[in-house]
Short mmCIF file of C-alpha atoms in Angstrom, two decimals:
data_model
loop_
_atom_site.label_atom_id
_atom_site.label_comp_id
_atom_site.label_asym_id
_atom_site.label_seq_id
_atom_site.Cartn_x
_atom_site.Cartn_y
_atom_site.Cartn_z
CA MET A 14 84.36 129.82 73.76
CA LYS A 15 85.14 131.21 77.17
CA ARG A 16 82.40 129.57 79.57
CA ASP A 17 81.83 130.89 82.94
CA MET A 18 81.99 128.75 85.99
CA LYS A 19 78.19 128.74 86.71
CA SER A 20 77.31 131.00 90.28
CA ASP A 21 75.48 127.52 91.15
CA MET A 22 77.77 124.81 89.79
CA LYS A 23 78.44 121.74 92.47
CA ILE A 24 80.52 119.34 93.44
CA THR A 25 78.89 115.83 92.61
CA ALA A 26 81.55 112.88 93.18
CA LEU A 27 85.31 111.79 93.62
CA ARG A 28 87.43 108.80 92.07
CA THR A 29 90.41 107.88 92.97
CA PHE A 30 92.43 105.41 90.92
CA VAL A 31 94.73 103.96 91.73
CA VAL A 32 97.81 103.71 88.69
CA PRO A 33 101.28 101.93 87.98
CA PRO A 34 103.53 102.65 88.67
CA ARG A 35 103.51 104.12 91.96
CA TRP A 36 100.70 106.82 91.46
CA LEU A 37 96.68 107.76 92.82
CA PHE A 38 95.03 109.78 90.47
CA LEU A 39 91.81 112.02 91.56
CA LYS A 40 89.30 113.00 89.22
CA ILE A 41 86.62 115.78 91.04
CA GLU A 42 83.46 115.60 88.69
CA THR A 43 81.08 118.85 88.75
CA ASP A 44 77.52 119.11 87.52
CA ALA A 45 78.25 120.97 85.51
CA GLY A 46 80.24 118.36 83.30
CA ILE A 47 83.20 119.89 84.75
CA SER A 48 86.18 117.38 86.14
CA GLY A 49 89.53 118.48 87.41
CA TRP A 50 91.93 115.86 87.76
CA GLY A 51 94.75 116.15 91.38
CA GLU A 52 97.30 113.40 91.77
CA PRO A 53 96.54 113.40 96.03
CA VAL A 54 99.53 110.19 96.18
CA LEU A 55 102.44 109.94 98.58
CA GLU A 56 105.01 107.43 97.77
CA GLY A 57 104.08 103.55 98.90
CA HIS A 58 100.92 104.89 100.77
CA ALA A 59 98.30 105.02 97.91
CA ARG A 60 95.72 103.30 99.48
CA THR A 61 96.19 105.49 102.45
CA LEU A 62 95.62 108.09 100.35
CA ALA A 63 93.10 106.92 98.64
CA ALA A 64 91.15 106.03 101.59
CA LYS A 65 91.49 110.09 103.03
CA ILE A 66 90.29 111.11 100.16
CA ASP A 67 87.26 109.34 100.51
CA GLU A 68 86.77 110.38 104.24
CA TYR A 69 87.71 113.71 102.41
CA ALA A 70 84.81 113.16 101.00
CA PRO A 71 81.61 114.20 102.14
CA MET A 72 82.42 117.49 103.11
CA LEU A 73 82.74 118.08 99.74
CA ILE A 74 80.09 117.08 98.01
CA GLY A 75 77.58 119.91 97.23
CA ARG A 76 79.93 122.79 97.64
CA ASP A 77 81.18 125.45 95.08
CA PRO A 78 84.86 124.20 93.41
CA ALA A 79 84.86 127.82 92.64
CA ARG A 80 85.57 128.61 96.40
CA ILE A 81 89.19 126.85 95.60
CA THR A 82 90.39 128.93 99.09
CA ASP A 83 87.60 128.49 101.23
CA ILE A 84 87.94 124.58 100.67
CA TRP A 85 91.72 124.60 101.21
CA GLN A 86 91.40 125.69 104.24
CA MET A 87 88.29 123.60 105.63
CA LEU A 88 90.28 120.61 105.14
CA TYR A 89 93.14 121.97 106.64
CA ARG A 90 91.60 123.12 109.55
CA ASN A 91 89.04 120.95 110.48
CA GLY A 92 89.27 118.89 113.25
CA CYS A 93 92.22 118.30 115.51
CA TYR A 94 94.89 117.08 113.39
CA ARG A 95 96.60 119.25 110.58
CA GLY A 96 99.82 118.81 108.52
CA GLY A 97 102.24 115.49 107.80
CA PRO A 98 102.31 113.78 105.11
CA VAL A 99 99.40 112.31 104.67
CA LEU A 100 96.68 114.87 105.33
CA MET A 101 98.80 117.62 102.84
CA SER A 102 99.30 114.84 100.18
CA ALA A 103 95.03 114.17 100.40
CA ILE A 104 94.85 118.19 100.29
CA ALA A 105 96.93 118.37 97.26
CA GLY A 106 95.10 116.21 95.35
CA ILE A 107 91.97 118.01 95.76
CA ASP A 108 93.73 121.74 95.00
CA MET A 109 95.28 120.34 91.94
CA ALA A 110 91.95 119.22 90.60
CA LEU A 111 90.26 122.46 91.93
CA TRP A 112 92.23 124.68 89.63
CA ASP A 113 91.93 122.35 87.30
CA ILE A 114 87.69 122.80 87.42
CA ARG A 115 88.65 126.70 87.69
CA GLY A 116 90.41 126.84 84.94
CA LYS A 117 88.68 124.54 82.60
CA ALA A 118 85.60 126.42 83.09
CA LEU A 119 86.52 130.04 82.08
CA ASP A 120 88.94 128.60 79.21
CA GLN A 121 92.04 129.44 81.03
CA PRO A 122 95.57 127.99 82.53
CA VAL A 123 95.53 128.24 86.12
CA HIS A 124 98.64 130.97 86.08
CA ALA A 125 96.63 133.09 84.20
CA LEU A 126 93.88 133.37 86.93
CA LEU A 127 96.84 134.31 88.89
CA GLY A 128 97.94 136.90 87.62
CA GLY A 129 99.83 135.82 84.85
CA ARG A 130 103.63 133.39 83.25
CA VAL A 131 106.37 135.49 84.86
CA ARG A 132 108.60 132.70 82.29
CA ASP A 133 107.58 131.09 79.37
CA ARG A 134 109.60 127.40 80.26
CA ILE A 135 111.79 126.33 82.90
CA ARG A 136 114.91 124.36 83.09
CA ALA A 137 114.45 120.57 83.51
CA TYR A 138 116.25 117.45 85.38
CA THR A 139 115.69 114.24 85.72
CA TRP A 140 116.07 111.33 87.94
CA ILE A 141 119.01 108.65 87.30
CA GLY A 142 119.12 106.81 89.90
CA GLY A 143 122.30 106.08 91.71
CA ASP A 144 121.52 103.76 94.75
CA ARG A 145 123.77 101.07 92.43
CA ALA A 146 125.99 102.89 90.34
CA ASP A 147 126.71 100.45 87.87
CA THR A 148 123.91 102.00 85.06
CA LEU A 149 125.27 105.55 86.08
CA LEU A 150 126.81 106.61 83.96
CA GLU A 151 124.29 105.10 81.15
CA ASP A 152 121.19 106.45 82.48
CA ALA A 153 123.05 110.34 82.31
CA LYS A 154 123.89 110.36 79.09
CA ARG A 155 119.99 108.57 78.11
CA ALA A 156 119.41 112.16 79.62
CA ARG A 157 121.44 114.00 77.20
CA ASP A 158 120.19 112.28 74.75
CA ALA A 159 116.77 112.86 75.89
CA GLY A 160 117.84 116.76 76.04
CA PHE A 161 118.27 117.08 78.99
CA GLY A 162 120.60 119.28 80.52
CA ALA A 163 121.18 118.16 83.80
CA ALA A 164 120.35 115.28 86.34
CA LYS A 165 120.31 114.07 89.96
CA PHE A 166 120.89 110.91 91.81
CA ASN A 167 121.52 109.03 95.42
CA VAL A 168 125.26 109.77 96.18
CA GLY A 169 125.16 106.16 97.07
CA ALA A 170 123.27 103.04 98.77
CA GLU A 171 123.67 102.31 102.73
CA LEU A 172 125.66 104.50 104.77
CA ALA A 173 126.61 104.01 108.12
CA MET A 174 126.17 106.90 110.58
CA ILE A 175 130.15 106.34 110.64
CA ASP A 176 131.31 105.29 107.22
CA SER A 177 134.56 103.96 106.69
CA HIS A 178 137.82 105.15 104.23
CA ALA A 179 136.88 103.09 101.80
CA ALA A 180 133.19 103.90 101.35
CA VAL A 181 133.84 107.51 100.86
CA ASP A 182 136.35 106.72 98.60
CA ALA A 183 133.88 104.78 96.22
CA ILE A 184 131.78 107.59 96.26
CA VAL A 185 134.08 110.15 95.10
CA ALA A 186 135.01 107.99 92.53
CA ASN A 187 131.63 107.25 91.02
CA ILE A 188 130.91 110.57 91.54
CA GLY A 189 134.21 111.66 89.55
CA GLY A 190 133.73 109.75 86.98
CA LEU A 191 130.90 110.32 86.23
CA ARG A 192 131.83 113.75 86.05
CA ASP A 193 134.25 113.32 83.69
CA ALA A 194 132.57 111.45 81.38
CA MET A 195 129.74 113.70 80.80
CA GLY A 196 131.85 116.88 80.46
CA PRO A 197 131.28 120.79 82.22
CA GLY A 198 128.49 120.88 80.01
CA PHE A 199 126.27 118.77 82.20
CA ASP A 200 125.07 119.53 85.76
CA LEU A 201 124.78 116.42 88.01
CA ALA A 202 122.75 117.66 91.37
CA VAL A 203 123.76 114.94 94.25
CA ASP A 204 121.21 113.81 96.71
CA PHE A 205 121.89 112.23 99.71
CA HIS A 206 118.80 111.48 100.52
CA GLY A 207 119.29 111.82 103.88
CA ARG A 208 121.08 107.99 104.22
CA ALA A 209 124.33 110.44 105.41
CA SER A 210 124.62 111.21 109.53
CA VAL A 211 125.92 115.06 110.51
CA PRO A 212 129.27 113.79 110.46
CA MET A 213 129.69 111.74 107.16
CA ALA A 214 127.71 113.98 105.71
CA ARG A 215 130.02 117.01 106.63
CA ILE A 216 133.29 114.80 105.09
CA LEU A 217 131.02 113.90 102.02
CA LEU A 218 130.80 117.60 101.31
CA ARG A 219 134.25 118.67 100.97
CA GLU A 220 135.34 115.85 99.36
CA LEU A 221 132.63 116.73 96.66
CA GLU A 222 132.98 120.14 96.35
CA PRO A 223 135.87 120.23 93.28
CA MET A 224 132.86 118.36 91.65
CA ARG A 225 130.69 121.70 91.59
CA PRO A 226 128.10 119.68 92.09
CA LEU A 227 124.34 121.86 91.00
CA PHE A 228 123.20 121.00 94.22
CA VAL A 229 123.32 118.18 96.99
CA GLU A 230 119.59 118.10 98.40
CA ASP A 231 118.50 116.58 102.41
CA PRO A 232 122.45 116.40 102.86
CA VAL A 233 121.42 114.90 105.86
CA LEU A 234 117.71 114.19 107.50
CA SER A 235 114.76 117.53 107.44
CA SER A 236 114.95 116.67 111.53
CA GLN A 237 118.29 118.02 111.52
CA LEU A 238 117.73 121.09 110.45
CA GLY A 239 120.69 122.86 113.16
CA ALA A 240 123.04 120.75 111.39
CA MET A 241 122.45 121.40 107.56
CA ALA A 242 122.65 125.24 108.47
CA ASP A 243 126.37 124.64 110.20
CA LEU A 244 127.00 122.78 107.54
CA ALA A 245 125.86 125.45 104.24
CA ARG A 246 128.19 127.70 106.02
CA ALA A 247 130.98 124.90 106.09
CA THR A 248 130.67 124.57 102.08
CA PRO A 249 130.47 126.28 99.39
CA ILE A 250 127.55 124.00 97.63
CA THR A 251 124.29 124.87 97.23
CA LEU A 252 122.13 122.97 99.51
CA ALA A 253 118.55 122.01 98.37
CA CYS A 254 115.34 119.97 100.77
CA GLY A 255 111.81 120.37 101.77
CA GLU A 256 110.59 117.13 99.88
CA ARG A 257 110.06 115.96 103.41
CA LEU A 258 108.30 119.20 104.48
CA HIS A 259 104.44 119.68 104.67
CA SER A 260 103.79 123.14 105.02
CA ARG A 261 105.12 126.08 105.34
CA ASP A 262 105.29 126.17 109.14
CA ALA A 263 107.77 123.29 108.62
CA PHE A 264 109.81 125.74 106.48
CA LYS A 265 110.41 128.75 108.82
CA PRO A 266 113.53 127.09 110.11
CA VAL A 267 115.02 126.51 106.66
CA PHE A 268 114.46 130.28 105.84
CA GLU A 269 115.32 131.58 109.10
CA SER A 270 118.32 129.11 109.43
CA ARG A 271 119.81 129.50 105.78
CA ALA A 272 120.47 126.13 106.00
CA ALA A 273 119.33 125.73 102.22
CA GLY A 274 119.72 127.99 99.30
CA ILE A 275 117.77 126.05 97.14
CA VAL A 276 114.02 124.65 98.51
CA ASN A 277 112.57 121.82 97.03
CA PRO A 278 108.45 121.10 98.34
CA ASP A 279 106.55 118.64 96.06
CA THR A 280 103.13 120.08 95.11
CA ALA A 281 101.84 116.83 95.51
CA HIS A 282 102.97 117.09 99.00
CA VAL A 283 102.72 119.91 100.63
CA GLY A 284 99.26 121.22 100.12
CA GLY A 285 98.73 121.75 95.93
CA ILE A 286 99.26 125.02 94.38
CA THR A 287 97.81 126.55 96.60
CA GLU A 288 100.54 126.13 99.51
CA MET A 289 102.92 125.86 97.15
CA LEU A 290 102.61 129.27 95.80
CA ARG A 291 102.97 130.62 99.87
CA ILE A 292 105.85 128.48 99.82
CA GLY A 293 107.59 129.95 97.22
CA ALA A 294 106.73 133.73 97.37
CA TRP A 295 108.08 133.22 101.72
CA ALA A 296 112.03 131.56 99.40
CA GLU A 297 111.98 134.76 97.76
CA THR A 298 112.17 136.96 100.21
CA TYR A 299 115.25 135.30 101.38
CA ASP A 300 116.77 135.08 98.09
CA VAL A 301 116.01 131.25 97.84
CA ALA A 302 115.30 129.38 94.63
CA LEU A 303 112.43 127.16 94.43
CA ALA A 304 112.88 123.59 92.41
CA PRO A 305 110.06 122.05 93.11
CA HIS A 306 109.85 118.22 93.85
CA CYS A 307 108.13 115.52 91.45
CA PRO A 308 108.80 112.14 90.78
CA LEU A 309 105.42 111.45 90.20
CA GLY A 310 102.71 111.51 87.34
CA PRO A 311 101.68 114.19 84.51
CA ILE A 312 99.10 115.76 86.64
CA ALA A 313 101.51 116.43 89.29
CA LEU A 314 104.05 117.20 87.32
CA ALA A 315 101.05 120.14 85.59
CA ALA A 316 100.85 121.53 89.15
CA CYS A 317 104.21 122.61 89.54
CA LEU A 318 104.37 124.05 86.07
CA GLN A 319 101.85 126.41 87.00
CA VAL A 320 103.80 127.02 90.04
CA ASP A 321 106.89 127.69 87.96
CA ALA A 322 105.13 129.63 86.10
CA LEU A 323 104.02 132.08 89.04
CA CYS A 324 107.44 132.12 90.90
CA HIS A 325 109.56 133.89 89.73
CA ASN A 326 112.09 132.60 92.15
CA ALA A 327 111.85 129.25 90.59
CA ALA A 328 115.10 127.70 88.89
CA LEU A 329 114.29 124.47 87.81
CA GLN A 330 112.18 122.02 87.77
CA GLU A 331 111.60 118.16 88.65
CA PHE A 332 110.78 115.69 85.72
CA ALA A 333 110.98 112.09 85.84
CA SER A 334 108.86 110.12 83.37
CA GLY A 335 109.71 105.95 83.43
CA ILE A 336 112.37 106.19 85.93
CA HIS A 337 114.24 103.20 86.92
CA TYR A 338 112.30 102.06 89.28
CA ASN A 339 109.60 100.83 86.71
CA ALA A 340 111.26 102.52 83.10
CA ASP A 341 107.78 100.78 82.20
CA VAL A 342 105.32 102.89 82.73
CA GLY A 343 105.49 107.21 81.76
CA HIS A 344 103.55 110.14 81.65
CA GLY A 345 102.37 109.58 78.00
CA ASP A 346 100.96 106.68 79.12
CA TYR A 347 97.96 108.58 80.74
CA VAL A 348 97.63 111.26 78.88
CA ILE A 349 95.71 111.99 75.65
CA GLY A 350 98.48 111.65 72.40
CA GLY A 351 100.26 109.33 74.18
CA LYS A 352 103.42 111.95 74.92
CA GLY A 353 104.05 113.22 77.18
CA PRO A 354 105.57 117.16 77.68
CA ALA A 355 108.72 117.82 75.41
CA ILE A 356 112.20 118.50 76.83
CA GLU A 357 113.73 121.17 74.60
CA ASP A 358 117.67 121.80 74.72
CA GLY A 359 116.70 121.04 79.11
CA TYR A 360 113.79 122.94 79.08
CA LEU A 361 110.43 122.50 79.99
CA PRO A 362 107.85 125.04 77.96
CA ILE A 363 104.99 126.34 80.77
CA PRO A 364 101.60 125.03 79.63
CA GLU A 365 98.75 127.06 77.88
CA GLY A 366 96.31 124.54 77.96
CA PRO A 367 92.89 125.20 79.54
CA GLY A 368 93.11 124.06 83.51
CA LEU A 369 96.50 122.55 84.53
CA GLY A 370 97.46 122.09 80.77
CA VAL A 371 97.53 118.33 80.87
CA GLU A 372 94.57 116.03 78.63
CA ILE A 373 93.87 113.21 81.01
CA ASP A 374 93.14 110.06 79.26
CA GLU A 375 90.51 108.70 81.37
CA ASP A 376 90.16 105.74 79.87
CA ALA A 377 93.71 104.05 80.24
CA VAL A 378 93.02 105.35 83.49
CA ILE A 379 90.39 103.03 84.33
CA ALA A 380 92.59 100.01 82.45
CA ARG A 381 95.49 100.47 84.36
CA ALA A 382 93.57 101.09 87.42
CA ALA A 383 92.40 97.16 86.95
CA GLU A 384 95.83 96.30 87.99
CA GLY A 385 96.91 98.90 89.90
CA HIS A 386 100.25 98.77 92.04
CA ASP A 387 101.33 97.83 95.99
CA TRP A 388 104.50 99.95 95.60
CA ARG A 389 106.92 99.76 98.69
CA ALA A 390 109.83 101.93 98.92
CA PRO A 391 112.96 98.14 99.80
CA VAL A 392 114.19 97.67 103.25
CA TRP A 393 117.66 98.42 103.59
CA ARG A 394 120.36 96.73 106.19
CA HIS A 395 123.67 97.42 107.27
CA ALA A 396 126.42 94.81 107.31
CA ASP A 397 125.42 94.40 110.92
CA GLY A 398 121.77 93.88 110.59
CA SER A 399 120.72 97.49 111.53
CA ILE A 400 118.59 99.12 108.72
CA ALA A 401 119.55 101.42 107.05
CA GLU A 402 117.81 105.10 105.72
CA TRP A 403 116.41 103.98 102.64
#
């Protein structure tokens, strides 16, 4: 039976859980017995985000969880500093949990509270590594067997600012071999991960054109948006960026310079559902596709799917459960029933359950939080000993 939001409902507690493989979950509790879940994590900085949530808690306890936009603005505008990956990731997790509470209180999915879904399902792609190419084909075939029609992978490992022809040839051979093996019915997206300098990105994009990648992500670092716009004008390949941008302000030069045909902000890093919808709507005015970034857990994915349900220009959804960095832990480990969302013909269904539409197994979360994690990105070096981009 539908429950109306109590006018006197108050937030009573915020609890965080550092869980494998590299995630941070947040539970917001209320005096009405309705709780919401969020995922306020920044990969490699889970404990930093847990501390930030703890700092935000006194500002939230006692407040009405239905005033989502007001709380968002309070957290964003309070104090001298705003934006950036830590603050926006913390706000994101809180925002997700508040929307989860709102939907549960009204017995409606989040997308129903925001105008209703524009689609029934969203095309999904998964992540298959690529730092070292030895398992690339095996992982691509496994993705296809799991029901995916597309996969994304890193262009390669370390790339020097001016690398050798042999390094370029090796990258082209790896990707070309994968393209030939998988055939035209399986789409491949290539992530440069900011590892390529502007000169190397120009060379690699030219070499990859015959392989017709679905898109190339972060051909250069997001701090090089001017160069990325130049690259976009010079290649027919669709370029994507956004996972390292953390507020709508940061996307302004992307749109105005036409640097990307796809933006992929991360719901867990960019201020949650509230800010993602603003960015998605803004992207639509520039005829830019939205493809939410999500190499994270089941709560972050559920939040992304609510955005996908509402943004007409949402074209792709990243779904990476049990991926190469830790194949032993996936979404199903933390949801009731032990199963994550099912891929069917390359698509993920839009959730219809109340709130975010994902039922978290709190007992499993508590048990795995006792184990915790200390995930860190690897430290890479070039042949000359200098630090390489990971």
